[in-house]
Coordinates of C-alpha atoms in Angstrom, one line a residue:
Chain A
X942 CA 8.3 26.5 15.7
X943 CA 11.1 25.1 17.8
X944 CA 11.5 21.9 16.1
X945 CA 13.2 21.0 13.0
X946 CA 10.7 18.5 11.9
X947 CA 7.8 21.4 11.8
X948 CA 10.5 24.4 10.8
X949 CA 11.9 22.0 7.9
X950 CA 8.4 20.1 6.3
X951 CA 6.5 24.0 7.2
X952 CA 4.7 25.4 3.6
X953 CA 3.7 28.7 3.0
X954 CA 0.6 29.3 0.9
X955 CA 1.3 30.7 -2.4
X956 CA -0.8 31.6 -5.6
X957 CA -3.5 28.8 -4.9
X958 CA -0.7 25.9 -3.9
X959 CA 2.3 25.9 -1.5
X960 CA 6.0 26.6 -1.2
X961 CA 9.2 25.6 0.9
X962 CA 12.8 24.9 0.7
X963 CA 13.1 21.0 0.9
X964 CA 16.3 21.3 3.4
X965 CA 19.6 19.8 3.3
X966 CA 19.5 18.4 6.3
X967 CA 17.4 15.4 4.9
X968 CA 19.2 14.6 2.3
X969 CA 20.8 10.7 2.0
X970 CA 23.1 10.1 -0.8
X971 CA 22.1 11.9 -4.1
X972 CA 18.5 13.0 -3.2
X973 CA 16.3 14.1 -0.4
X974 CA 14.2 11.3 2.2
X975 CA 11.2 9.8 0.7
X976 CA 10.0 10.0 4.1
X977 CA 10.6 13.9 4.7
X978 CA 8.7 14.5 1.1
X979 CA 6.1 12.3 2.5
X980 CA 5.7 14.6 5.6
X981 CA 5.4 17.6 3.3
X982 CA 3.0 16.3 1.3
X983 CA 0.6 15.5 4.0
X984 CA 1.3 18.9 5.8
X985 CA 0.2 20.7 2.1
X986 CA -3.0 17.9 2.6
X987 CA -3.9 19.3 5.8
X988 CA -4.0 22.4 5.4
X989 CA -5.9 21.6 2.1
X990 CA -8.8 19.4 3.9
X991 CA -9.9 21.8 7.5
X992 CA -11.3 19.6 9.8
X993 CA -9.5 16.5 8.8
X994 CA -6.1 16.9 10.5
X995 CA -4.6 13.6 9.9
X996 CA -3.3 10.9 7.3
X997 CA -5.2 7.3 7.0
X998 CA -3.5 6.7 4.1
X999 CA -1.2 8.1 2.0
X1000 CA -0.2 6.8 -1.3
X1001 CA 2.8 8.1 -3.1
X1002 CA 4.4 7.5 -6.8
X1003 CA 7.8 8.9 -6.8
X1004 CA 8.6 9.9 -10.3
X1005 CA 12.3 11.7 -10.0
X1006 CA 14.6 12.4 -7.3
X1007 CA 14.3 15.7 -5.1
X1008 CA 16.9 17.7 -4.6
X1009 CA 17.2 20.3 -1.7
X1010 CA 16.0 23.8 -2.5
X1011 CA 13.0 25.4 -3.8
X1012 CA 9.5 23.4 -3.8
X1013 CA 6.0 23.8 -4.9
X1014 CA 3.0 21.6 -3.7
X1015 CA 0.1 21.5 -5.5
X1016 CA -3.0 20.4 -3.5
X1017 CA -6.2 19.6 -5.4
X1018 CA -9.4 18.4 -3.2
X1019 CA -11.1 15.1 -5.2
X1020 CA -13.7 14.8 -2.1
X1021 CA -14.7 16.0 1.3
X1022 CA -16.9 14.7 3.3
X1023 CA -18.3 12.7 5.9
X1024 CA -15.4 11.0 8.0
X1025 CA -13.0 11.4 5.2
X1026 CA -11.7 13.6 3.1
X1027 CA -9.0 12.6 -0.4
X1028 CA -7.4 15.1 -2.1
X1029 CA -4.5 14.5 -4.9
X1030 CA -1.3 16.4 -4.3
X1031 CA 1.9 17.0 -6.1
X1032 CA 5.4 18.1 -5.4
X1033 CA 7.2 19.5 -8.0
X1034 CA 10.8 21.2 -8.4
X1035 CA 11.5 23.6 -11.4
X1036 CA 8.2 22.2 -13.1
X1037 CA 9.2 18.9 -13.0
X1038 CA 7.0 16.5 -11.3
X1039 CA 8.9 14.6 -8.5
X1040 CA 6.3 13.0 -6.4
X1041 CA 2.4 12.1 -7.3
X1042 CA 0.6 11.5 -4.5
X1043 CA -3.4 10.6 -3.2
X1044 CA -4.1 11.4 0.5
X1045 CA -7.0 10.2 2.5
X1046 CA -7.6 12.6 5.9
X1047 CA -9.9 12.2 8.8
X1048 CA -9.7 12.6 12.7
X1049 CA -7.7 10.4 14.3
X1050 CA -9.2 11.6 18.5
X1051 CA -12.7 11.0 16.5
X1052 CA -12.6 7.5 16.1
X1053 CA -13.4 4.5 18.2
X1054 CA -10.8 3.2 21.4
X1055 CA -11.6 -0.3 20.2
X1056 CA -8.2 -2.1 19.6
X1057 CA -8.2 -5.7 18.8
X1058 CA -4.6 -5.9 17.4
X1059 CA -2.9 -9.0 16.5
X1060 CA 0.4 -8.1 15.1
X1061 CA 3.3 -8.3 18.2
X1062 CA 5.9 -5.6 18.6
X1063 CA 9.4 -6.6 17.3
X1064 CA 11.3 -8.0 19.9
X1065 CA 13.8 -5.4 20.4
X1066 CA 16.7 -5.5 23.2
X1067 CA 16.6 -3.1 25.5
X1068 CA 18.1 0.6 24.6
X1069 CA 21.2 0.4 26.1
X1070 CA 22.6 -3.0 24.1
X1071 CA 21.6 -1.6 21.0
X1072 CA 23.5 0.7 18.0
X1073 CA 23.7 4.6 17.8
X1074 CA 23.7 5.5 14.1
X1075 CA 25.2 8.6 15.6
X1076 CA 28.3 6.1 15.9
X1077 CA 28.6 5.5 11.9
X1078 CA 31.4 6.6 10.4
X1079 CA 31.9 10.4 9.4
X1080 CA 32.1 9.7 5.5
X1081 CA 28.5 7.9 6.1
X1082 CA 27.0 10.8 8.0
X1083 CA 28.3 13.2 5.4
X1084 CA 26.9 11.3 2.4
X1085 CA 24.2 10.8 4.2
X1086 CA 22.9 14.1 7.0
X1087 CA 19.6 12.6 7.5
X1088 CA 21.0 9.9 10.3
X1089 CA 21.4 12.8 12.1
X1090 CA 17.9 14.2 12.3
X1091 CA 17.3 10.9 14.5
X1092 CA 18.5 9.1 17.7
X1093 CA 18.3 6.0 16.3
X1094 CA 19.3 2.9 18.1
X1095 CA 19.6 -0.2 15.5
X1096 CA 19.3 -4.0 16.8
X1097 CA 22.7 -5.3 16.5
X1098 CA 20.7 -8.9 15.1
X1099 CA 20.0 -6.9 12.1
X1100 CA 22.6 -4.4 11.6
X1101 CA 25.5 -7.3 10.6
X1102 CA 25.4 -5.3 7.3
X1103 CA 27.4 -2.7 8.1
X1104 CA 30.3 -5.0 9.4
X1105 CA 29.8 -6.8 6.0
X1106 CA 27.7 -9.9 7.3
X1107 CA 24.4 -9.2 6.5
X1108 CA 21.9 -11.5 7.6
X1109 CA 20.3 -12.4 5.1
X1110 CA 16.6 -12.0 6.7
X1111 CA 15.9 -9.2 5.3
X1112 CA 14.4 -7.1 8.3
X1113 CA 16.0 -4.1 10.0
X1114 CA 14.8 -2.8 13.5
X1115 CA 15.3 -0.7 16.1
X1116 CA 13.9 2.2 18.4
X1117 CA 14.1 5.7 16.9
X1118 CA 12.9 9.3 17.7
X1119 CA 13.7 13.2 16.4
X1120 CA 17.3 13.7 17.5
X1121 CA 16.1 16.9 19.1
X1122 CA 13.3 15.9 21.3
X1123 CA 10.6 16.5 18.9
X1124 CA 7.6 14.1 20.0
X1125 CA 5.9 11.7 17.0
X1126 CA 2.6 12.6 15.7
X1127 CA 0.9 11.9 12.7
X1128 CA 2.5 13.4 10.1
X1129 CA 5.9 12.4 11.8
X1130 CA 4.6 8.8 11.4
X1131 CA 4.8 9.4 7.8
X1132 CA 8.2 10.6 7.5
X1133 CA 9.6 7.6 9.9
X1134 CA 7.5 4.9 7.7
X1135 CA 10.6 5.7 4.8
X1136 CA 13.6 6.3 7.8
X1137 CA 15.6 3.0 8.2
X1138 CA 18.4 2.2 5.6
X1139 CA 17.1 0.4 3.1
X1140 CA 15.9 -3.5 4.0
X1141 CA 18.1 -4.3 1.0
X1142 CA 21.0 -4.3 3.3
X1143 CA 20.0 -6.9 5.2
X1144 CA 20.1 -8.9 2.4
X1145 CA 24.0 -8.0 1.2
X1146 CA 22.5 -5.4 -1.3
X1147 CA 24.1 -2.1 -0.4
X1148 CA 23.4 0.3 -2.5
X1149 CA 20.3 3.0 -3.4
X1150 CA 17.2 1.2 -3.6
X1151 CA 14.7 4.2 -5.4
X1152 CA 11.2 4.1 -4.5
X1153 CA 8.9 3.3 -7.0
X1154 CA 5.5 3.9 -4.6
X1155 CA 5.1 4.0 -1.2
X1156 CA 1.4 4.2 1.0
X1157 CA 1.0 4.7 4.4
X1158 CA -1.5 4.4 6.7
X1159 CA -2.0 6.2 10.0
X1160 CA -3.9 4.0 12.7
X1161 CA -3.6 6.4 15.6
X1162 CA -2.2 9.2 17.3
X1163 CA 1.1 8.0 19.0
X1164 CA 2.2 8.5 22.2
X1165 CA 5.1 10.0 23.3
X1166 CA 8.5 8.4 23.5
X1167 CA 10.5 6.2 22.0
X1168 CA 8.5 4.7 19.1
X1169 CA 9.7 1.0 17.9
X1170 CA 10.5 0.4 14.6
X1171 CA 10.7 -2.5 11.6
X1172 CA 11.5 -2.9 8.3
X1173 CA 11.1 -6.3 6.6
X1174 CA 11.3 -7.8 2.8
X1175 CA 9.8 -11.0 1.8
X1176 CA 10.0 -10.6 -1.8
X1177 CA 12.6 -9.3 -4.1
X1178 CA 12.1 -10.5 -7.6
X1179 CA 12.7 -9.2 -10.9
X1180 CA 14.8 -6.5 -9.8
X1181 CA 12.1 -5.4 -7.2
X1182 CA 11.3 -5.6 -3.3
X1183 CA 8.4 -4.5 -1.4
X1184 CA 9.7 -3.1 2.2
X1185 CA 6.6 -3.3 4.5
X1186 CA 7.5 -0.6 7.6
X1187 CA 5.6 -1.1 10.9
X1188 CA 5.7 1.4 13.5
X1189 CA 4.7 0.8 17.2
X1190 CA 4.7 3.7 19.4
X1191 CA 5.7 3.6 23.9
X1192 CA 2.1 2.3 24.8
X1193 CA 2.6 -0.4 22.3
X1194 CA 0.3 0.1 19.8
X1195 CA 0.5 -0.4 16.1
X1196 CA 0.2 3.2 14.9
X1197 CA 1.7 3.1 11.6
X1198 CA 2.2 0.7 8.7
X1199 CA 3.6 1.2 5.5
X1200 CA 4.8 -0.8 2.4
X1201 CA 7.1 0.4 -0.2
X1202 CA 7.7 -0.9 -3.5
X1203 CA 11.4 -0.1 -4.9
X1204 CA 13.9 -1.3 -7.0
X1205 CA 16.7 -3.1 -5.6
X1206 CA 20.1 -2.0 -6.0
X1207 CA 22.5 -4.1 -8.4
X1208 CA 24.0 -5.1 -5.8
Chain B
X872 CA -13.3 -11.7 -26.8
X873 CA -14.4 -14.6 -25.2
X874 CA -13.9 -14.6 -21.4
X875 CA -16.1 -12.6 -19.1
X876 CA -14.1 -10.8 -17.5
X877 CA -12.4 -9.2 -20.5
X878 CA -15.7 -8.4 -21.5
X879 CA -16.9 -6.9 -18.7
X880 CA -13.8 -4.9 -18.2
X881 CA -13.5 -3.7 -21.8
X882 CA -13.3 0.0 -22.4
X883 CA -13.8 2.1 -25.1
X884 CA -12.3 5.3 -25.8
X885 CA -14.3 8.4 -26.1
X886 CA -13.9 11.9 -26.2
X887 CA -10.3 11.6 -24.3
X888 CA -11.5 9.1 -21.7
X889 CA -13.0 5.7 -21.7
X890 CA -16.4 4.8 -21.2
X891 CA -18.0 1.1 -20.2
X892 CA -21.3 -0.3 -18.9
X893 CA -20.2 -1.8 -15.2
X894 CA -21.5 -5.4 -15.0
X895 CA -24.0 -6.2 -12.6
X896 CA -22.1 -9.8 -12.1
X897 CA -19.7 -8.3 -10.3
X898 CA -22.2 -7.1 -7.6
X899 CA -21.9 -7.8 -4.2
X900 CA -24.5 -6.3 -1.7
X901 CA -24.7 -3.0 -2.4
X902 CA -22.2 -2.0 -4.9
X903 CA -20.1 -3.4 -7.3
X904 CA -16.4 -5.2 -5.7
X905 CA -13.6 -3.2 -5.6
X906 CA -10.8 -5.7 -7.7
X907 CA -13.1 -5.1 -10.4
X908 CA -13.4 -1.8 -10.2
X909 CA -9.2 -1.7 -10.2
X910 CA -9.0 -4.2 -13.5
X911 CA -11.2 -1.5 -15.1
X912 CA -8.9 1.4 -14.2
X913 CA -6.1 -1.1 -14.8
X914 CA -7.5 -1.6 -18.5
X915 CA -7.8 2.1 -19.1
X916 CA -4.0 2.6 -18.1
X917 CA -2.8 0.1 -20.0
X918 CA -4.5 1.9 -23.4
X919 CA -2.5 5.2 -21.8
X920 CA 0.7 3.9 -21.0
X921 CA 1.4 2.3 -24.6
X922 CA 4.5 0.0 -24.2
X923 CA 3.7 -0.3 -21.0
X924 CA 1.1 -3.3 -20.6
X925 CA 1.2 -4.0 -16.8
X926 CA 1.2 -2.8 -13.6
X927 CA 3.8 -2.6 -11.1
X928 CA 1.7 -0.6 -8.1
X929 CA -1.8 0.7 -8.5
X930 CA -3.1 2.9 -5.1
X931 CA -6.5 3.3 -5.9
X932 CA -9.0 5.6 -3.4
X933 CA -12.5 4.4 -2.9
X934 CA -14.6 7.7 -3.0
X935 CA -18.6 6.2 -3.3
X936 CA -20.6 2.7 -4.2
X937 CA -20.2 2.0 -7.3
X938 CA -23.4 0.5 -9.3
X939 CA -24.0 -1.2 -12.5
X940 CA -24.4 0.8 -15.7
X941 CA -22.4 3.6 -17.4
X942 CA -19.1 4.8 -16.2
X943 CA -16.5 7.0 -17.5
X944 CA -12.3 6.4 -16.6
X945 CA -10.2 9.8 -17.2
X946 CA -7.0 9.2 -17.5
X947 CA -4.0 11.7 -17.2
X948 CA -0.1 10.4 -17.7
X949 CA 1.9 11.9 -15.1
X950 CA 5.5 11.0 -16.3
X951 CA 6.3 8.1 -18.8
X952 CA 9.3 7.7 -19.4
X953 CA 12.6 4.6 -18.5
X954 CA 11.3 1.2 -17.4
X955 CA 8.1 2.8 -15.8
X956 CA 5.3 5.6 -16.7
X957 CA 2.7 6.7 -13.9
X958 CA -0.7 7.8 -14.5
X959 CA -3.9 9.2 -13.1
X960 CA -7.0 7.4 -13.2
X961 CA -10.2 8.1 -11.9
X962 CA -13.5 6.1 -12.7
X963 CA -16.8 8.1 -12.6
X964 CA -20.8 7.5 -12.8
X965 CA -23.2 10.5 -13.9
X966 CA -20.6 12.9 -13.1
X967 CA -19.3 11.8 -9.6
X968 CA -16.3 10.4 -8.6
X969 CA -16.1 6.5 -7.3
X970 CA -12.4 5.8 -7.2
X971 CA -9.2 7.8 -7.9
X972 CA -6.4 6.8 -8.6
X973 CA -2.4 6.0 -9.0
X974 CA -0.9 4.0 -11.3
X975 CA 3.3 3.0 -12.2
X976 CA 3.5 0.4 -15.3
X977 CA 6.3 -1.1 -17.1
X978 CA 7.1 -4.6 -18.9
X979 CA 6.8 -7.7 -16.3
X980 CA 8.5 -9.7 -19.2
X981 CA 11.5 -7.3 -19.5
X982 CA 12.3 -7.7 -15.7
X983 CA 15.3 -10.0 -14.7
X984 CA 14.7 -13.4 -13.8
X985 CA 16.2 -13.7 -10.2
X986 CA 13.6 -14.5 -7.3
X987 CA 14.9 -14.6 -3.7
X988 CA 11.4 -14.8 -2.2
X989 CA 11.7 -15.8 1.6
X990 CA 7.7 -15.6 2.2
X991 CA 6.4 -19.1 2.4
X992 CA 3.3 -19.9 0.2
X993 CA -0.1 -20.7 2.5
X994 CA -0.7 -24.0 3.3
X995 CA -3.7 -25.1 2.1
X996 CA -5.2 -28.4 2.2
X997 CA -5.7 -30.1 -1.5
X998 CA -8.5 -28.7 -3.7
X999 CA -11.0 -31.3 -2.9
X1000 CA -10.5 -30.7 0.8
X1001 CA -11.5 -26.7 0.3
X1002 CA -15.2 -25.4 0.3
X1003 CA -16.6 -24.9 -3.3
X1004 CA -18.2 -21.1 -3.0
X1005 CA -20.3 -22.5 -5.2
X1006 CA -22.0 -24.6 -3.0
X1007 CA -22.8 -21.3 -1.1
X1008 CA -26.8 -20.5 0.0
X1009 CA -29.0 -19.5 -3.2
X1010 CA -29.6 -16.1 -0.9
X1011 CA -26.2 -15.4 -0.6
X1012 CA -25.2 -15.9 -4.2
X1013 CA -28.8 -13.4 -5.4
X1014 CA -27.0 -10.5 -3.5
X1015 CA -23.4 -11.9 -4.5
X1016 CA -23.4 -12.8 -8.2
X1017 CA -20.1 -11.6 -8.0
X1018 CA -19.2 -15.2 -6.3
X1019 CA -20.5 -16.9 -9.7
X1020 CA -17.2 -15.2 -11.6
X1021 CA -15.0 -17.3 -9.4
X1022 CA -14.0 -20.9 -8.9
X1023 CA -13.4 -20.4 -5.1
X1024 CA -12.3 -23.6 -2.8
X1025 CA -11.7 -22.1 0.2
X1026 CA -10.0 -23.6 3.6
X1027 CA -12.2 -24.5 5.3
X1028 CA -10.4 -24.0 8.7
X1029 CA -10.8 -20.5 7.2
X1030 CA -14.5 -20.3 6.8
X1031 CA -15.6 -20.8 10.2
X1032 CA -17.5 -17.9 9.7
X1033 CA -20.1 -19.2 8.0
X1034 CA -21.2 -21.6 10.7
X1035 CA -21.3 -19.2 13.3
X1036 CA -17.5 -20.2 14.6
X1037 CA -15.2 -17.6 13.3
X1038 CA -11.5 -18.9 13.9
X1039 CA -10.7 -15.1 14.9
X1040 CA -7.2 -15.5 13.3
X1041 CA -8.1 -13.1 10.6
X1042 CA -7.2 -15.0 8.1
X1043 CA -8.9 -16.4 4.9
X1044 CA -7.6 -18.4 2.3
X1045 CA -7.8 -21.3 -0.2
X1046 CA -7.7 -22.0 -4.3
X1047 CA -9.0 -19.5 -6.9
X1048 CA -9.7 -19.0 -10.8
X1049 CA -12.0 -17.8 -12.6
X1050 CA -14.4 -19.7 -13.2
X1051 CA -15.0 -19.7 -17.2
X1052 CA -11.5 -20.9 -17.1
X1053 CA -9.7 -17.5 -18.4
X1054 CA -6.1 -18.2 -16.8
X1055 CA -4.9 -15.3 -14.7
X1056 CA -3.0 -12.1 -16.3
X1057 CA -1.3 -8.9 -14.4
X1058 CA -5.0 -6.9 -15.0
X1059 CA -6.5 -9.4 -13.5
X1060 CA -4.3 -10.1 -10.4
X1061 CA -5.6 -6.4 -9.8
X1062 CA -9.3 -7.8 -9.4
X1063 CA -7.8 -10.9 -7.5
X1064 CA -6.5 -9.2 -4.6
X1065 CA -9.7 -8.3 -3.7
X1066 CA -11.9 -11.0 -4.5
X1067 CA -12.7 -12.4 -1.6
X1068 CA -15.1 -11.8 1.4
X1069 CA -13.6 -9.6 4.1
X1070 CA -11.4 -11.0 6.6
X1071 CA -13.5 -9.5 9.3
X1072 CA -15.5 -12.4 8.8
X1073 CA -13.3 -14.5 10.5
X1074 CA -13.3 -12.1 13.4
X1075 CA -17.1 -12.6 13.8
X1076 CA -17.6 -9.0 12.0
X1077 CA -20.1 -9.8 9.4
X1078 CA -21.0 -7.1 7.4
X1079 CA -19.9 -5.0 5.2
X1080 CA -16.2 -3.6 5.0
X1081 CA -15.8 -0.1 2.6
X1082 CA -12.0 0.1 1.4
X1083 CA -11.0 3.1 2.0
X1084 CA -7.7 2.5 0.0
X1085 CA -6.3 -0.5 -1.9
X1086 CA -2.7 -0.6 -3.5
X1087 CA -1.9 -3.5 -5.6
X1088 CA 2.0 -4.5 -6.0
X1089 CA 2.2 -7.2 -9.2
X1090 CA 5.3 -8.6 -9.5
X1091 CA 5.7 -11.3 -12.1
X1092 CA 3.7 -12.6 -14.7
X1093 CA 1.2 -15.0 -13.3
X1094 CA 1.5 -19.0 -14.6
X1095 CA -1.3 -20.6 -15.7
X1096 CA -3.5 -22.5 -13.1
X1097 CA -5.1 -22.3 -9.8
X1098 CA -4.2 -19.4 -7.6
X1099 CA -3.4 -19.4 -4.0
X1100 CA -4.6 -16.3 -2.2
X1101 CA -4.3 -15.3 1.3
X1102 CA -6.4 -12.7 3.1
X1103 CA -5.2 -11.1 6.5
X1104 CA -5.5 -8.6 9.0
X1105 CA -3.5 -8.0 12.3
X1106 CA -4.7 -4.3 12.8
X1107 CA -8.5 -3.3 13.3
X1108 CA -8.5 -1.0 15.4
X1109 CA -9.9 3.0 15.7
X1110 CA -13.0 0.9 13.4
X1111 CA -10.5 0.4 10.3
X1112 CA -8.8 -2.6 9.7
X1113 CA -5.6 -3.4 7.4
X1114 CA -6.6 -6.6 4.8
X1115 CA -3.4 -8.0 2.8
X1116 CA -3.8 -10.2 0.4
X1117 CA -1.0 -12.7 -1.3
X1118 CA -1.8 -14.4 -4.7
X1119 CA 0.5 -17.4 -5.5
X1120 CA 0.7 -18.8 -9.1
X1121 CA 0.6 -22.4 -9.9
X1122 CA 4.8 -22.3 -9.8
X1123 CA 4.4 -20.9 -6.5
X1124 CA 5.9 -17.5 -7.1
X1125 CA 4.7 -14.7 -5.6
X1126 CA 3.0 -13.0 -7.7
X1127 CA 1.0 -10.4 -6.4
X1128 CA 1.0 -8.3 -3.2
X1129 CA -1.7 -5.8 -1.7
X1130 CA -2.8 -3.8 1.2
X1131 CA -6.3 -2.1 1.8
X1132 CA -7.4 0.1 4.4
X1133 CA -11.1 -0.3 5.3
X1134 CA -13.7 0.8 7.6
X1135 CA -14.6 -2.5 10.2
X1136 CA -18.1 -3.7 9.9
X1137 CA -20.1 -2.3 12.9
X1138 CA -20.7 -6.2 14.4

């Protein structure tokens, strides 16, 4: 494997359920990317359900925070067949639960072209005019080496947050892809569904916002390129927000959309 | 108990699990609805989770039709533990599996008070400008009793559909309660979110739409009164379609949030 995407979310099959090192490389602040754990989940899935290569949906409970090192994923198929398969899986660390997860597969290249989509792109300025995170400061990319896994190029509209004059809209958005070339697919939609800061920023909030579930569904096989990204909040309230993630790949189509629900920081 | 829909989503527990007779009220065409379905799991969670009475997120997996009669919920806690515990559910008939699923409670009550909701409640004409359900065709209702559980005034710029002009907005909304006048609670927000006819309708798609996956996000304790809910879909596409669904209380608070993921009818 030649890319750190597949070399870092690859499992080996051991004693009836799976095994990998959840790499340092994705960690941000004190755990590792609910986006990255999301990948490995549905890499365990796939290899769990033959036949039914990719995600529809994906729903995750995380339960503790993951830490890099050692990993076990424990894939258990609930039913297969027809277009769909679900299976439960589980990722675990030292015994201890850290993310409980159900996973619907199917084909994505078996389904119908038919696309009657709604829902308009975010209106993104071009590349150029907007903001490398590989231009945050040191200290931020130390605490925080997952920036780097991406070239990620933030809207300035909604990145006043890290000049301390947050927006207040709560939506962040930009155009990302793997730092090193790596083209989005399926189980790469996953992982970018949980990649932006968290939307709490925008909204003056600025510290860890932990994810209390997350699902994701997969609505096609993306093209290559530069995939557009958003991240919006409508509705933090007693001490939670939901962060609904739409991802919209170079053809412009809707290929991904997610929503999170966390707790907000005490800001 | 005196409200239907506690008892028809009683359960009882036996031998580990919990055991109830579905209710053939809460047909609709050939199965028995989904929100339902999720206040039963939600029931059985509750009786597993003890201090722990409502649900945060619930990301339940639609395996087969359900039907009326006997049905068994085994449920498995996860991790419980802090201000939330996570469960297993997964709701069976004669030994095969209708739904699985994933469920985080905690206390809605023990939540701060602070709302900063910027999503703007749906407009909706006044009650007695909305469409009684009621008034529906005697056909419809036979193969939707489920429609008699509801006091449903819908808008009617919304219900196109059922004059042959679908608005193809994908959008439906209006006024709900139930309608033996039991005021709204966090289980049955659950059976809320999905409680309405598919939002394909307004797209001119008008059969039936399988979830394939529904997650349920309640947020705050519902006041008591009429309901505003919102169904909408921006995505069908590949022959699924995304439905979300807002439920407003009568204080106009946001109350509950969901997503499903469903197979488009074949129009």
């Amino acid at each position: 494997m030649d890319f750190e995407f597949d070399r870092t979310t690859s499992v080996t099959s051991i004693d009836g359920g799976f095994e990998l090192d959840l790499d340092p490389g994705w960690v941000v602040g004190g755990g590792v990317n609910g986006g990255y754990l999301l990948a490995v989940l549905g890499r365990a899935v796939r290899r769990t359900l033959p036949g039914k290569p990719d995600p529809f949906s994906v729903s995750a409970h995380y339960l503790s925070a993951s830490v890099p090192g050692p990993a076990r994923v424990q894939t258990h198929v609930v039913r297969d067949g027809g277009r769909t398969g679900t299976a439960r899986a589980e990722l675990s660390q030292a015994g201890e639960a850290r993310i409980t997860a159900l996973a619907t597969f199917g084909d994505l290249a078996a389904l119908p072209d038919e696309v009657r989509t709604t829902a308009l792109p975010p209106d993104l300025p071009p590349l150029e005019d907007c903001v490398q995170t590989a231009m945050a400061p040191a200290e931020t990319r130390r605490t925080a080496p997952v920036l780097d896994r991406f070239d990620l190029r933030l809207d300035p509209s909604s990145i006043g947050w890290a000049l301390g004059a947050p927006s207040g809209r709560g939506v962040i958005q930009g155009w990302t892809r793997l730092a090193d070339g790596r083209e989005p697919d399926p189980l790469a939609l996953l992982m970018f569904c949980d990649s932006l800061p968290p939307v709490t920023y925008d909204l003056g909030l600025m510290g860890w916002a932990p994810t209390i579930e997350l699902t994701c569904h997969v609505r096609a096989v993306p093209a290559p390129g530069w995939l557009r990204i958003r991240h919006a909040t409508t509705n933090l309230a007693g001490g939670m927000f939901e962060e609904d993630c739409d991802l919209w790949d170079s053809r412009g189509r809707l290929v991904a959309q997610s929503r999170q629900l966390a707790f907000a920081p005490r800001g």
